[in-house]
mmCIF file of C-alpha atoms in Angstrom:
data_model
loop_
_atom_site.group_PDB
_atom_site.id
_atom_site.type_symbol
_atom_site.label_atom_id
_atom_site.label_comp_id
_atom_site.label_asym_id
_atom_site.label_seq_id
_atom_site.Cartn_x
_atom_site.Cartn_y
_atom_site.Cartn_z
ATOM 1 C CA MET A 748 0.014 -0.014 0.023
ATOM 2 C CA SER A 749 1.265 3.412 -0.883
ATOM 3 C CA ASN A 750 0.094 7.016 -1.183
ATOM 4 C CA VAL A 751 -0.219 9.087 -4.385
ATOM 5 C CA ASN A 752 1.916 12.287 -4.439
ATOM 6 C CA GLY A 753 0.107 14.678 -6.805
ATOM 7 C CA THR A 754 -3.091 14.477 -8.730
ATOM 8 C CA GLY A 755 -5.283 11.239 -8.601
ATOM 9 C CA THR A 756 -5.927 9.704 -11.953
ATOM 10 C CA THR A 757 -7.678 6.646 -13.433
ATOM 11 C CA PHE A 758 -4.323 4.810 -13.352
ATOM 12 C CA ASN A 759 -2.830 5.662 -9.918
ATOM 13 C CA LEU A 760 -6.150 5.436 -7.968
ATOM 14 C CA PRO A 761 -7.902 2.353 -9.466
ATOM 15 C CA ASN A 762 -11.436 1.452 -8.338
ATOM 16 C CA PHE A 763 -12.070 -1.754 -6.328
ATOM 17 C CA ALA A 764 -15.137 -3.511 -4.960
ATOM 18 C CA GLY A 765 -15.227 -4.596 -1.332
ATOM 19 C CA ASP A 766 -15.414 -3.130 2.228
ATOM 20 C CA LEU A 767 -12.912 -0.462 3.202
ATOM 21 C CA PHE A 768 -10.381 -1.168 6.059
ATOM 22 C CA THR A 769 -7.303 0.576 7.361
ATOM 23 C CA ALA A 770 -4.838 -0.681 10.042
ATOM 24 C CA SER A 771 -3.755 2.852 10.695
ATOM 25 C CA PRO A 772 -5.126 4.222 14.073
ATOM 26 C CA THR A 773 -7.953 6.656 13.568
ATOM 27 C CA GLN A 774 -9.036 7.074 17.184
ATOM 28 C CA THR A 775 -7.902 10.325 18.724
ATOM 29 C CA PRO A 776 -8.905 10.167 22.463
ATOM 30 C CA PHE A 777 -7.014 13.062 23.843
ATOM 31 C CA LEU A 778 -8.338 15.386 21.165
ATOM 32 C CA SER A 779 -11.815 14.075 21.390
ATOM 33 C CA MET A 780 -11.871 14.542 25.224
ATOM 34 C CA ILE A 781 -10.758 18.100 25.015
ATOM 35 C CA GLY A 782 -13.151 19.297 22.319
ATOM 36 C CA GLY A 783 -12.283 17.684 18.920
ATOM 37 C CA LEU A 784 -11.914 19.636 15.697
ATOM 38 C CA SER A 785 -15.220 21.394 16.147
ATOM 39 C CA GLY A 786 -14.951 22.530 19.756
ATOM 40 C CA GLY A 787 -12.473 24.515 21.985
ATOM 41 C CA LYS A 788 -11.506 28.186 21.915
ATOM 42 C CA GLN A 789 -10.588 30.742 19.190
ATOM 43 C CA THR A 790 -7.845 33.257 19.020
ATOM 44 C CA GLU A 791 -6.932 36.110 16.694
ATOM 45 C CA ASN A 792 -3.335 35.962 17.518
ATOM 46 C CA ASP A 793 -1.109 32.945 16.588
ATOM 47 C CA GLU A 794 0.405 33.273 20.005
ATOM 48 C CA PHE A 795 -2.133 32.923 22.843
ATOM 49 C CA ALA A 796 -1.897 32.943 26.681
ATOM 50 C CA VAL A 797 -2.330 29.618 28.429
ATOM 51 C CA GLY A 798 -2.259 31.213 31.943
ATOM 52 C CA GLN A 799 -0.527 33.555 34.334
ATOM 53 C CA LEU A 800 1.643 32.085 37.076
ATOM 54 C CA TYR A 801 2.271 33.519 40.536
ATOM 55 C CA ALA A 802 3.567 32.100 43.814
ATOM 56 C CA PHE A 803 3.115 32.832 47.410
ATOM 57 C CA PRO A 804 6.188 33.030 49.726
ATOM 58 C CA ASP A 805 6.726 29.934 51.893
ATOM 59 C CA ALA A 806 4.099 29.738 54.638
ATOM 60 C CA ALA A 807 5.477 30.752 58.059
ATOM 61 C CA GLN A 808 4.273 31.554 61.521
ATOM 62 C CA PRO A 809 4.180 35.460 61.927
ATOM 63 C CA ASN A 810 6.312 36.935 64.751
ATOM 64 C CA ILE A 811 4.596 40.332 65.443
ATOM 65 C CA SER A 812 4.479 41.812 68.875
ATOM 66 C CA GLU A 813 1.767 44.251 69.944
ATOM 67 C CA GLN A 814 4.296 47.035 69.970
ATOM 68 C CA ALA A 815 5.526 46.086 66.391
ATOM 69 C CA SER A 816 1.908 46.054 65.131
ATOM 70 C CA GLU A 817 1.660 49.860 65.856
ATOM 71 C CA THR A 818 3.811 50.282 62.574
ATOM 72 C CA ALA A 819 2.620 48.783 59.349
ATOM 73 C CA PRO A 820 5.040 46.291 57.903
ATOM 74 C CA ALA A 821 6.869 46.825 54.578
ATOM 75 C CA ALA A 822 4.707 46.547 51.534
ATOM 76 C CA THR A 823 4.977 43.394 49.410
ATOM 77 C CA ALA A 824 3.330 42.350 46.107
ATOM 78 C CA LEU A 825 2.946 39.072 44.160
ATOM 79 C CA VAL A 826 4.560 39.151 40.661
ATOM 80 C CA ARG A 827 2.703 37.329 37.811
ATOM 81 C CA THR A 828 4.329 35.858 34.675
ATOM 82 C CA GLN A 829 2.415 34.902 31.557
ATOM 83 C CA GLU A 830 2.916 31.620 29.743
ATOM 84 C CA THR A 831 1.948 31.148 26.017
ATOM 85 C CA ASN A 832 1.660 28.701 23.216
ATOM 86 C CA VAL A 833 1.125 29.056 19.421
ATOM 87 C CA THR A 834 -1.208 27.762 16.717
ATOM 88 C CA GLN A 835 0.313 26.097 13.793
ATOM 89 C CA ILE A 836 -0.790 25.360 10.152
ATOM 90 C CA PHE A 837 -2.417 22.111 9.132
ATOM 91 C CA HIS A 838 -2.793 22.137 5.283
ATOM 92 C CA GLU A 839 -3.843 19.419 2.785
ATOM 93 C CA THR A 840 -4.531 19.392 -0.900
ATOM 94 C CA ILE A 841 -6.667 17.057 -2.926
ATOM 95 C CA SER A 842 -6.491 16.998 -6.678
ATOM 96 C CA MET A 843 -8.375 14.700 -9.068
ATOM 97 C CA THR A 844 -8.832 14.582 -12.843
ATOM 98 C CA TYR A 845 -12.199 14.709 -14.441
ATOM 99 C CA ALA A 846 -11.332 11.344 -16.173
ATOM 100 C CA LYS A 847 -10.809 9.678 -12.846
ATOM 101 C CA MET A 848 -14.131 10.854 -11.528
ATOM 102 C CA ALA A 849 -15.946 9.921 -14.822
ATOM 103 C CA ASN A 850 -14.578 6.357 -14.706
ATOM 104 C CA LYS A 851 -16.266 5.410 -11.379
ATOM 105 C CA GLY A 852 -17.699 2.243 -13.098
ATOM 106 C CA LYS A 853 -14.214 0.977 -14.338
ATOM 107 C CA LEU A 854 -13.275 -1.723 -11.743
ATOM 108 C CA SER A 855 -9.818 -3.191 -11.085
ATOM 109 C CA GLY A 856 -8.903 -6.364 -9.281
ATOM 110 C CA LEU A 857 -11.432 -9.213 -8.723
ATOM 111 C CA ASN A 858 -14.727 -8.453 -10.469
ATOM 112 C CA THR A 859 -17.836 -10.375 -9.670
ATOM 113 C CA ALA A 860 -21.270 -9.786 -11.301
ATOM 114 C CA GLY A 861 -23.230 -7.098 -9.379
ATOM 115 C CA GLN A 862 -20.369 -5.461 -7.679
ATOM 116 C CA ALA A 863 -19.788 -1.783 -7.690
ATOM 117 C CA ALA A 864 -16.815 0.574 -6.768
ATOM 118 C CA ASN A 865 -16.370 1.326 -3.201
ATOM 119 C CA PRO A 866 -16.332 4.239 -2.368
ATOM 120 C CA THR A 867 -18.906 5.615 -4.853
ATOM 121 C CA SER A 868 -17.273 9.040 -4.926
ATOM 122 C CA GLU A 869 -13.489 9.074 -4.948
ATOM 123 C CA LEU A 870 -13.357 12.834 -4.336
ATOM 124 C CA ASP A 871 -15.566 12.799 -1.400
ATOM 125 C CA TRP A 872 -13.824 9.790 0.140
ATOM 126 C CA GLN A 873 -10.383 11.459 -0.359
ATOM 127 C CA ILE A 874 -11.643 14.616 1.342
ATOM 128 C CA SER A 875 -12.982 12.751 4.349
ATOM 129 C CA GLN A 876 -9.753 10.852 4.714
ATOM 130 C CA ARG A 877 -7.726 14.003 4.688
ATOM 131 C CA LEU A 878 -9.816 15.259 7.536
ATOM 132 C CA LYS A 879 -9.062 12.052 9.407
ATOM 133 C CA LYS A 880 -5.353 12.580 8.626
ATOM 134 C CA ILE A 881 -5.577 16.110 10.111
ATOM 135 C CA ALA A 882 -7.200 14.722 13.238
ATOM 136 C CA ARG A 883 -4.385 12.143 13.502
ATOM 137 C CA ASP A 884 -1.727 14.838 13.014
ATOM 138 C CA VAL A 885 -3.410 17.059 15.642
ATOM 139 C CA GLU A 886 -3.570 14.161 18.181
ATOM 140 C CA PHE A 887 0.035 13.414 17.647
ATOM 141 C CA THR A 888 1.121 17.063 17.795
ATOM 142 C CA PHE A 889 -0.905 17.677 21.035
ATOM 143 C CA LEU A 890 0.826 14.883 22.746
ATOM 144 C CA ASN A 891 4.314 14.873 21.240
ATOM 145 C CA GLY A 892 4.786 18.262 19.589
ATOM 146 C CA THR A 893 7.735 20.425 20.426
ATOM 147 C CA TYR A 894 7.393 24.120 20.698
ATOM 148 C CA ALA A 895 8.802 26.614 18.212
ATOM 149 C CA LYS A 896 7.758 30.192 17.604
ATOM 150 C CA ALA A 897 8.432 31.429 14.118
ATOM 151 C CA SER A 898 10.483 34.695 13.878
ATOM 152 C CA THR A 899 10.477 34.924 10.051
ATOM 153 C CA VAL A 900 8.001 34.125 7.240
ATOM 154 C CA SER A 901 10.009 31.010 6.338
ATOM 155 C CA GLU A 902 9.906 29.435 9.705
ATOM 156 C CA ALA A 903 7.002 27.340 11.094
ATOM 157 C CA ASN A 904 5.144 27.823 14.331
ATOM 158 C CA LYS A 905 4.966 24.558 16.218
ATOM 159 C CA THR A 906 2.437 24.181 19.119
ATOM 160 C CA ARG A 907 3.812 22.756 22.370
ATOM 161 C CA GLY A 908 2.576 19.252 23.197
ATOM 162 C CA MET A 909 1.917 17.703 26.607
ATOM 163 C CA PHE A 910 5.139 15.703 26.940
ATOM 164 C CA ASP A 911 7.118 18.903 26.018
ATOM 165 C CA LEU A 912 5.207 20.817 28.618
ATOM 166 C CA CYS A 913 5.652 18.215 31.283
ATOM 167 C CA SER A 914 9.437 18.113 30.629
ATOM 168 C CA LYS A 915 9.555 21.608 32.096
ATOM 169 C CA GLY A 916 7.202 20.696 34.928
ATOM 170 C CA THR A 917 6.414 17.484 36.771
ATOM 171 C CA THR A 918 8.076 14.470 35.114
ATOM 172 C CA ILE A 919 9.954 11.370 36.116
ATOM 173 C CA ASP A 920 12.680 9.644 34.020
ATOM 174 C CA ALA A 921 12.285 5.913 34.612
ATOM 175 C CA SER A 922 15.851 5.201 33.266
ATOM 176 C CA SER A 923 14.546 2.012 31.487
ATOM 177 C CA ALA A 924 12.941 0.639 34.661
ATOM 178 C CA ALA A 925 9.654 -1.194 34.399
ATOM 179 C CA LEU A 926 6.419 0.548 35.166
ATOM 180 C CA SER A 927 5.638 -0.111 38.935
ATOM 181 C CA LEU A 928 3.322 1.004 41.672
ATOM 182 C CA ASP A 929 6.275 2.841 43.307
ATOM 183 C CA ILE A 930 6.987 4.953 40.175
ATOM 184 C CA LEU A 931 3.321 5.724 39.815
ATOM 185 C CA LYS A 932 3.010 6.783 43.528
ATOM 186 C CA GLN A 933 6.234 8.880 43.079
ATOM 187 C CA LEU A 934 4.606 10.732 40.197
ATOM 188 C CA TYR A 935 1.245 11.147 42.104
ATOM 189 C CA LYS A 936 3.045 12.737 44.927
ATOM 190 C CA ALA A 937 5.277 14.862 42.811
ATOM 191 C CA MET A 938 2.131 16.358 41.082
ATOM 192 C CA ALA A 939 0.564 16.979 44.404
ATOM 193 C CA ASP A 940 3.684 18.634 45.858
ATOM 194 C CA ALA A 941 3.890 20.879 42.649
ATOM 195 C CA GLY A 942 0.496 22.158 43.205
ATOM 196 C CA ALA A 943 -1.822 20.282 40.847
ATOM 197 C CA THR A 944 -5.540 20.910 41.531
ATOM 198 C CA PHE A 945 -6.690 17.566 40.293
ATOM 199 C CA GLY A 946 -9.670 18.323 38.141
ATOM 200 C CA ASN A 947 -10.537 15.609 35.576
ATOM 201 C CA MET A 948 -7.408 13.422 35.604
ATOM 202 C CA VAL A 949 -6.766 10.912 32.882
ATOM 203 C CA LEU A 950 -3.853 8.705 32.171
ATOM 204 C CA PHE A 951 -2.916 8.206 28.510
ATOM 205 C CA CYS A 952 -0.607 5.371 27.459
ATOM 206 C CA GLY A 953 0.244 3.138 24.524
ATOM 207 C CA SER A 954 -0.464 -0.588 24.244
ATOM 208 C CA GLU A 955 2.472 -1.764 26.221
ATOM 209 C CA GLN A 956 2.098 0.340 29.349
ATOM 210 C CA LYS A 957 -1.741 -0.328 29.191
ATOM 211 C CA GLN A 958 -1.076 -3.947 29.653
ATOM 212 C CA ARG A 959 1.539 -3.322 32.314
ATOM 213 C CA LEU A 960 -0.908 -1.103 34.282
ATOM 214 C CA THR A 961 -3.468 -3.906 34.181
ATOM 215 C CA THR A 962 -0.939 -6.446 35.386
ATOM 216 C CA LEU A 963 0.003 -4.199 38.338
ATOM 217 C CA TYR A 964 -3.510 -3.976 39.566
ATOM 218 C CA GLU A 965 -5.142 -7.275 38.496
ATOM 219 C CA LYS A 966 -4.054 -9.372 41.436
ATOM 220 C CA GLN A 967 -5.343 -6.774 43.990
ATOM 221 C CA LEU A 968 -8.276 -7.894 46.081
ATOM 222 C CA GLY A 969 -11.504 -7.366 44.408
ATOM 223 C CA TYR A 970 -10.004 -7.463 40.840
ATOM 224 C CA ASN A 971 -9.388 -11.057 40.715
ATOM 225 C CA THR A 972 -13.008 -12.197 41.051
ATOM 226 C CA PRO A 973 -15.169 -11.079 38.065
ATOM 227 C CA ALA A 974 -18.831 -10.916 38.786
ATOM 228 C CA ALA A 975 -19.655 -13.334 35.966
ATOM 229 C CA ARG A 976 -18.105 -16.820 36.028
ATOM 230 C CA HIS A 977 -18.049 -17.099 32.231
ATOM 231 C CA VAL A 978 -15.950 -13.990 31.841
ATOM 232 C CA GLY A 979 -12.243 -13.903 32.013
ATOM 233 C CA GLY A 980 -9.594 -11.121 31.760
ATOM 234 C CA MET A 981 -9.146 -7.653 33.236
ATOM 235 C CA ASN A 982 -9.295 -4.077 31.902
ATOM 236 C CA ILE A 983 -8.344 -1.574 34.463
ATOM 237 C CA THR A 984 -10.044 1.720 33.437
ATOM 238 C CA GLU A 985 -10.005 3.764 36.710
ATOM 239 C CA ILE A 986 -7.491 3.968 39.594
ATOM 240 C CA GLU A 987 -8.172 5.505 42.982
ATOM 241 C CA THR A 988 -5.074 7.324 44.338
ATOM 242 C CA ASP A 989 -4.338 9.117 47.471
ATOM 243 C CA PHE A 990 -5.031 12.461 45.747
ATOM 244 C CA PHE A 991 -7.545 11.778 42.871
ATOM 245 C CA LYS A 992 -9.435 9.328 40.777
ATOM 246 C CA LEU A 993 -7.660 8.536 37.526
ATOM 247 C CA GLY A 994 -9.202 7.306 34.341
ATOM 248 C CA ILE A 995 -7.096 5.143 32.121
ATOM 249 C CA VAL A 996 -7.216 5.617 28.308
ATOM 250 C CA TYR A 997 -5.288 3.589 25.685
ATOM 251 C CA ASP A 998 -3.951 6.112 22.976
ATOM 252 C CA SER A 999 -1.905 4.650 20.137
ATOM 253 C CA PHE A 1000 -0.265 8.028 19.656
ATOM 254 C CA VAL A 1001 1.504 7.892 22.983
ATOM 255 C CA PRO A 1002 4.923 6.316 22.648
ATOM 256 C CA ASN A 1003 5.215 2.943 24.403
ATOM 257 C CA ASP A 1004 8.077 4.085 26.789
ATOM 258 C CA ARG A 1005 5.949 6.826 28.503
ATOM 259 C CA ILE A 1006 2.664 7.693 30.105
ATOM 260 C CA LEU A 1007 0.865 11.042 30.497
ATOM 261 C CA ILE A 1008 -1.365 12.052 33.239
ATOM 262 C CA ALA A 1009 -3.356 15.124 32.163
ATOM 263 C CA ASP A 1010 -6.000 17.293 33.732
ATOM 264 C CA ILE A 1011 -8.201 17.405 30.652
ATOM 265 C CA SER A 1012 -10.500 19.969 32.272
ATOM 266 C CA ALA A 1013 -7.622 22.504 31.858
ATOM 267 C CA CYS A 1014 -6.977 21.684 28.156
ATOM 268 C CA ALA A 1015 -8.606 22.870 24.987
ATOM 269 C CA PRO A 1016 -7.865 23.104 21.271
ATOM 270 C CA VAL A 1017 -7.368 26.647 20.074
ATOM 271 C CA PHE A 1018 -8.365 27.715 16.493
ATOM 272 C CA GLN A 1019 -7.761 30.867 14.425
ATOM 273 C CA ASN A 1020 -10.641 32.019 12.399
ATOM 274 C CA VAL A 1021 -9.829 33.046 8.820
ATOM 275 C CA PRO A 1022 -12.459 35.840 8.069
ATOM 276 C CA GLY A 1023 -15.124 34.736 5.746
ATOM 277 C CA LYS A 1024 -13.891 31.110 5.698
ATOM 278 C CA GLY A 1025 -13.751 29.565 9.213
ATOM 279 C CA THR A 1026 -11.353 27.745 11.348
ATOM 280 C CA LEU A 1027 -10.906 24.428 9.430
ATOM 281 C CA PHE A 1028 -12.321 24.743 6.053
ATOM 282 C CA LEU A 1029 -12.427 23.201 2.502
ATOM 283 C CA GLU A 1030 -12.213 25.377 -0.556
ATOM 284 C CA ASP A 1031 -11.565 25.184 -4.267
ATOM 285 C CA LEU A 1032 -8.124 26.017 -5.656
ATOM 286 C CA ALA A 1033 -7.663 27.771 -9.020
ATOM 287 C CA LYS A 1034 -8.502 25.479 -11.877
ATOM 288 C CA VAL A 1035 -5.782 25.225 -14.678
ATOM 289 C CA GLY A 1036 -7.298 22.206 -16.541
ATOM 290 C CA ALA A 1037 -9.605 19.209 -16.419
ATOM 291 C CA ALA A 1038 -9.078 18.454 -12.717
ATOM 292 C CA GLU A 1039 -10.771 19.286 -9.342
ATOM 293 C CA LYS A 1040 -8.334 20.833 -6.873
ATOM 294 C CA LYS A 1041 -9.298 21.578 -3.395
ATOM 295 C CA GLN A 1042 -7.447 22.453 -0.139
ATOM 296 C CA ILE A 1043 -8.218 22.006 3.620
ATOM 297 C CA TYR A 1044 -6.712 24.671 5.811
ATOM 298 C CA GLY A 1045 -6.674 25.342 9.491
ATOM 299 C CA GLU A 1046 -4.434 26.963 12.195
ATOM 300 C CA ILE A 1047 -4.764 24.951 15.463
ATOM 301 C CA GLY A 1048 -2.873 25.057 18.778
ATOM 302 C CA LEU A 1049 -3.237 23.542 22.188
ATOM 303 C CA ASP A 1050 -4.142 25.428 25.421
ATOM 304 C CA HIS A 1051 -2.532 23.126 27.907
ATOM 305 C CA ALA A 1052 -2.691 25.540 30.920
ATOM 306 C CA PRO A 1053 0.341 25.545 33.361
ATOM 307 C CA ALA A 1054 2.643 22.559 33.493
ATOM 308 C CA PHE A 1055 2.153 21.916 37.192
ATOM 309 C CA LEU A 1056 -1.397 20.548 36.500
ATOM 310 C CA HIS A 1057 -0.056 17.543 34.604
ATOM 311 C CA GLY A 1058 2.593 14.919 34.924
ATOM 312 C CA SER A 1059 4.560 12.302 32.905
ATOM 313 C CA ILE A 1060 6.853 9.320 33.140
ATOM 314 C CA THR A 1061 9.368 8.887 30.372
ATOM 315 C CA GLY A 1062 12.053 6.297 29.583
ATOM 316 C CA LEU A 1063 9.943 3.196 30.764
ATOM 317 C CA LYS A 1064 11.122 -0.254 29.964
ATOM 318 C CA THR A 1065 9.539 -1.744 26.812
ATOM 319 C CA GLY A 1066 9.684 -5.356 25.557
ATOM 320 C CA GLU A 1067 10.574 -8.297 27.743
#
């Protein structure tokens, strides 16, 4: 299987009969939980605020005598700092010849009487798949993207993803150790000590760490006796910690050597509206011949709020 670079034609996009399948992941749980491609916030600036940070001095017991209280203490004030992220461009083009669209009854491969090409409209199908591709790219970026702020027209803005954010906040380097209850508890405590407010906490992990999580908890009292005697196996979907309840979500876009704990109530996609067009839109491109040419365009970033709300573990053992 391969992709076509350039215009789709009768010869590089043959029609087949049969149901359509892909082994490529199409589920985007993090993006879906924080608003998807149709929810979230809007901005009119490619750089947007994700919050203001301030800190109190360490708590202490005052030592003020009655005599000292006759004079007001020296004035103090809390200083705030602003944190930001950026939107970045997501851009796809679809081009297809008139001849390709006209030949929808021309079938390749195995042909059996009564069969028809699937999909029935190549152009519509290609557009819908590009939207899925953008959703996949957004999911990957929101999790794994590294921050870059363009300073010239030839440089690209890159929105900061959650693991990049956590690397500057609460994170644990497992140094190739296997996931364990002790490492998880260490992260929970570090997040609490950092000031996390524990809103709607969700742990995102790939296939390997999802199975390791289940293995860690499946032998605990109450998990090893399913309600129905004809059902076997375990699927841990929620953990009660000392500080918060934690949902567990498998996300194929999380690398298998790490996990993310995110307060999804503090996260949202941010879209820039192009006047008269929208935030993620499809439009025709200039026609130069017998082909349809369209583009999908959007500028999208992640409002992740301050780093202390979230946490991560990286460098976990993978494989046997």
